[in-house]
Protein backbone atom coordinates (compact mmCIF):
# COMPACT_ATOMS: atom_id res chain seq x y z
CA MET A 1 -12.90 -16.70 -0.43
CA ASN A 2 -15.83 -14.54 0.68
CA GLU A 3 -15.39 -15.94 4.19
CA PHE A 4 -11.78 -14.76 4.18
CA VAL A 5 -12.77 -11.25 3.06
CA GLU A 6 -15.49 -11.13 5.73
CA SER A 7 -13.08 -12.43 8.34
CA MET A 8 -10.49 -9.73 7.57
CA ALA A 9 -13.20 -7.03 7.65
CA GLN A 10 -13.50 -7.75 11.38
CA VAL A 11 -9.93 -6.56 12.00
CA VAL A 12 -9.60 -2.87 12.88
CA THR A 13 -6.77 -1.16 11.01
CA ALA A 14 -5.35 2.35 10.98
CA VAL A 15 -5.87 4.28 7.75
CA THR A 16 -2.77 5.81 6.24
CA VAL A 17 -1.76 7.69 3.13
CA LEU A 18 1.49 6.61 1.54
CA THR A 19 3.19 9.10 -0.78
CA VAL A 20 6.21 8.94 -3.03
CA LYS A 21 7.80 11.54 -5.27
CA ASP A 22 8.78 10.39 -8.72
CA GLU A 23 10.45 12.38 -11.49
CA ARG A 24 7.16 13.79 -12.82
CA ASP A 25 4.71 14.09 -9.96
CA ASP A 26 3.77 13.16 -6.42
CA VAL A 27 1.76 9.96 -6.11
CA GLY A 28 -0.21 8.75 -3.12
CA VAL A 29 -2.54 5.97 -2.10
CA THR A 30 -4.69 5.12 0.91
CA ILE A 31 -3.53 1.94 2.61
CA ASP A 32 -4.63 0.08 5.68
CA THR A 33 -1.78 -2.42 5.87
CA PHE A 34 0.91 -0.50 7.70
CA THR A 35 2.67 -1.83 10.77
CA SER A 36 5.74 -1.54 12.94
CA LEU A 37 8.09 -4.52 12.61
CA SER A 38 11.10 -3.73 14.77
CA LEU A 39 12.29 -1.20 17.32
CA ASP A 40 16.01 -1.84 16.85
CA PRO A 41 16.49 -0.98 14.10
CA PRO A 42 13.21 0.89 13.62
CA LEU A 43 11.42 -0.90 10.76
CA VAL A 44 7.92 -0.60 9.31
CA MET A 45 6.05 -2.49 6.63
CA VAL A 46 3.41 -1.60 4.05
CA SER A 47 1.56 -3.86 1.66
CA LEU A 48 0.57 -2.70 -1.83
CA ASP A 49 -1.47 -4.30 -4.59
CA ASN A 50 0.84 -5.60 -7.32
CA ALA A 51 -1.36 -4.13 -10.03
CA GLY A 52 -1.25 -0.56 -8.71
CA TYR A 53 0.97 2.28 -9.88
CA PRO A 54 2.13 3.06 -6.30
CA ASN A 55 3.56 -0.48 -6.14
CA GLU A 56 5.44 0.14 -9.37
CA LEU A 57 6.83 3.40 -7.99
CA LEU A 58 8.00 1.86 -4.71
CA LEU A 59 9.86 -0.74 -6.74
CA ARG A 60 11.76 2.14 -8.41
CA TYR A 61 12.07 4.68 -5.58
CA ASP A 62 13.28 3.65 -2.14
CA ARG A 63 12.18 6.69 -0.11
CA TRP A 64 8.57 7.45 0.77
CA ALA A 65 6.37 8.91 3.48
CA VAL A 66 3.36 7.61 5.35
CA SER A 67 0.82 9.76 7.19
CA VAL A 68 -1.43 8.02 9.73
CA LEU A 69 -4.71 9.91 9.37
CA SER A 70 -6.84 11.28 12.19
CA ALA A 71 -10.55 10.58 12.60
CA GLY A 72 -11.39 13.94 11.01
CA GLN A 73 -9.56 13.11 7.77
CA LYS A 74 -12.02 10.71 6.11
CA ALA A 75 -12.24 12.92 3.02
CA ILE A 76 -8.48 12.68 2.50
CA ALA A 77 -8.59 8.90 2.82
CA SER A 78 -11.41 8.74 0.26
CA ARG A 79 -9.58 11.01 -2.20
CA PHE A 80 -6.47 8.85 -2.14
CA ALA A 81 -8.52 5.63 -2.45
CA THR A 82 -10.41 6.69 -5.59
CA ALA A 83 -9.49 4.89 -8.82
CA GLY A 84 -8.01 7.11 -11.51
CA ARG A 85 -7.11 9.79 -8.98
CA PRO A 86 -4.90 12.73 -9.99
CA GLY A 87 -1.49 13.49 -8.49
CA ALA A 88 -1.10 13.87 -4.75
CA ARG A 89 -0.51 17.65 -4.94
CA LEU A 90 -3.97 18.12 -6.46
CA LEU A 91 -5.55 15.79 -3.92
CA LEU A 92 -4.03 17.84 -1.10
CA ALA A 93 -4.90 21.25 -2.52
CA GLY A 94 -6.44 23.24 0.34
CA THR A 95 -5.31 20.63 2.89
CA PRO A 96 -2.38 21.39 5.21
CA HIS A 97 0.66 19.40 4.12
CA HIS A 98 4.38 19.75 3.54
CA ARG A 99 7.23 17.97 1.82
CA GLY A 100 9.29 15.59 3.94
CA ALA A 101 12.90 16.67 4.29
CA LEU A 102 14.28 13.12 4.03
CA SER A 103 12.06 11.54 1.35
CA GLU A 104 10.83 14.61 -0.55
CA ALA A 105 7.39 12.93 -0.43
CA LEU A 106 4.29 14.87 0.63
CA VAL A 107 3.29 14.56 4.28
CA VAL A 108 -0.31 15.18 5.38
CA ASP A 109 -0.51 17.48 8.42
CA GLY A 110 -3.12 17.03 11.15
CA GLY A 111 -2.91 13.27 11.44
CA VAL A 112 -1.89 11.07 14.33
CA THR A 113 1.69 10.70 13.13
CA ALA A 114 3.80 10.75 10.00
CA LEU A 115 7.15 9.28 9.16
CA GLU A 116 9.59 8.96 6.33
CA ALA A 117 11.09 5.62 5.37
CA GLU A 118 13.50 3.90 3.01
CA THR A 119 12.77 0.44 1.63
CA VAL A 120 15.33 -2.17 2.66
CA LYS A 121 13.54 -5.33 1.54
CA VAL A 122 10.81 -6.20 -0.96
CA VAL A 123 8.83 -9.41 -0.43
CA PRO A 124 6.37 -10.77 -3.02
CA ALA A 125 3.22 -11.95 -1.20
CA GLY A 126 0.50 -13.29 -3.50
CA ASP A 127 -1.31 -10.43 -5.22
CA HIS A 128 0.51 -7.88 -3.04
CA THR A 129 4.08 -6.78 -2.37
CA LEU A 130 5.43 -6.14 1.12
CA PHE A 131 7.84 -3.24 1.48
CA ILE A 132 9.94 -3.41 4.62
CA ALA A 133 11.59 -0.08 5.36
CA LYS A 134 13.88 1.53 7.89
CA VAL A 135 12.44 4.64 9.49
CA LEU A 136 14.47 7.68 8.46
CA GLY A 137 12.59 10.01 10.76
CA VAL A 138 9.34 10.66 12.55
CA ASP A 139 7.88 13.86 11.14
CA TYR A 140 5.36 14.48 13.94
CA VAL A 141 3.28 12.76 16.62
CA ASP A 142 -0.03 14.16 17.86
CA ALA A 143 -1.39 12.00 20.68
CA SER A 144 -4.30 14.41 21.20
CA VAL A 145 -6.22 13.23 18.11
CA LEU A 146 -7.94 9.91 17.49
CA PRO A 147 -6.85 7.81 14.51
CA LEU A 148 -9.03 7.14 11.50
CA THR A 149 -9.70 3.40 11.36
CA ARG A 150 -11.22 0.97 8.92
CA TYR A 151 -13.59 -1.63 10.31
CA ARG A 152 -16.12 -3.73 8.44
CA SER A 153 -15.20 -1.96 5.20
CA ARG A 154 -16.01 1.51 6.57
CA TYR A 155 -13.99 4.41 7.89
CA ARG A 156 -14.64 5.12 11.56
């Protein structure tokens, strides 16, 4: 299995923060498995660890937001990747952000793009769950900044 982990470390992925608002708080997590699936209708997919609380929340709440981070946002990615992290509002204190109008989830400003989505299909996939979602709206696009990527287990 170490060969598989090493093999996948060679694949460059965009770093994103997924957020969801539940009844008590805002929760977020750094993910690097986010992709476009379809243009018509516009569909995206994220993959979350079955054991994580964000996975549990997405099984209960259909609407969420994803912010594709820019190269200057490594600290944000690290905050949302830390085990035992506090709520998303605390993690974004002092960082420009806003609440998405369609999902009510927090959206990180200053990234490459952000969108709001609604889950339409859940697919169990080994130790992860795939959430396929229709895009409700694109919050912003900033083609002038470079994306934060993960390559060989490091942010770049």
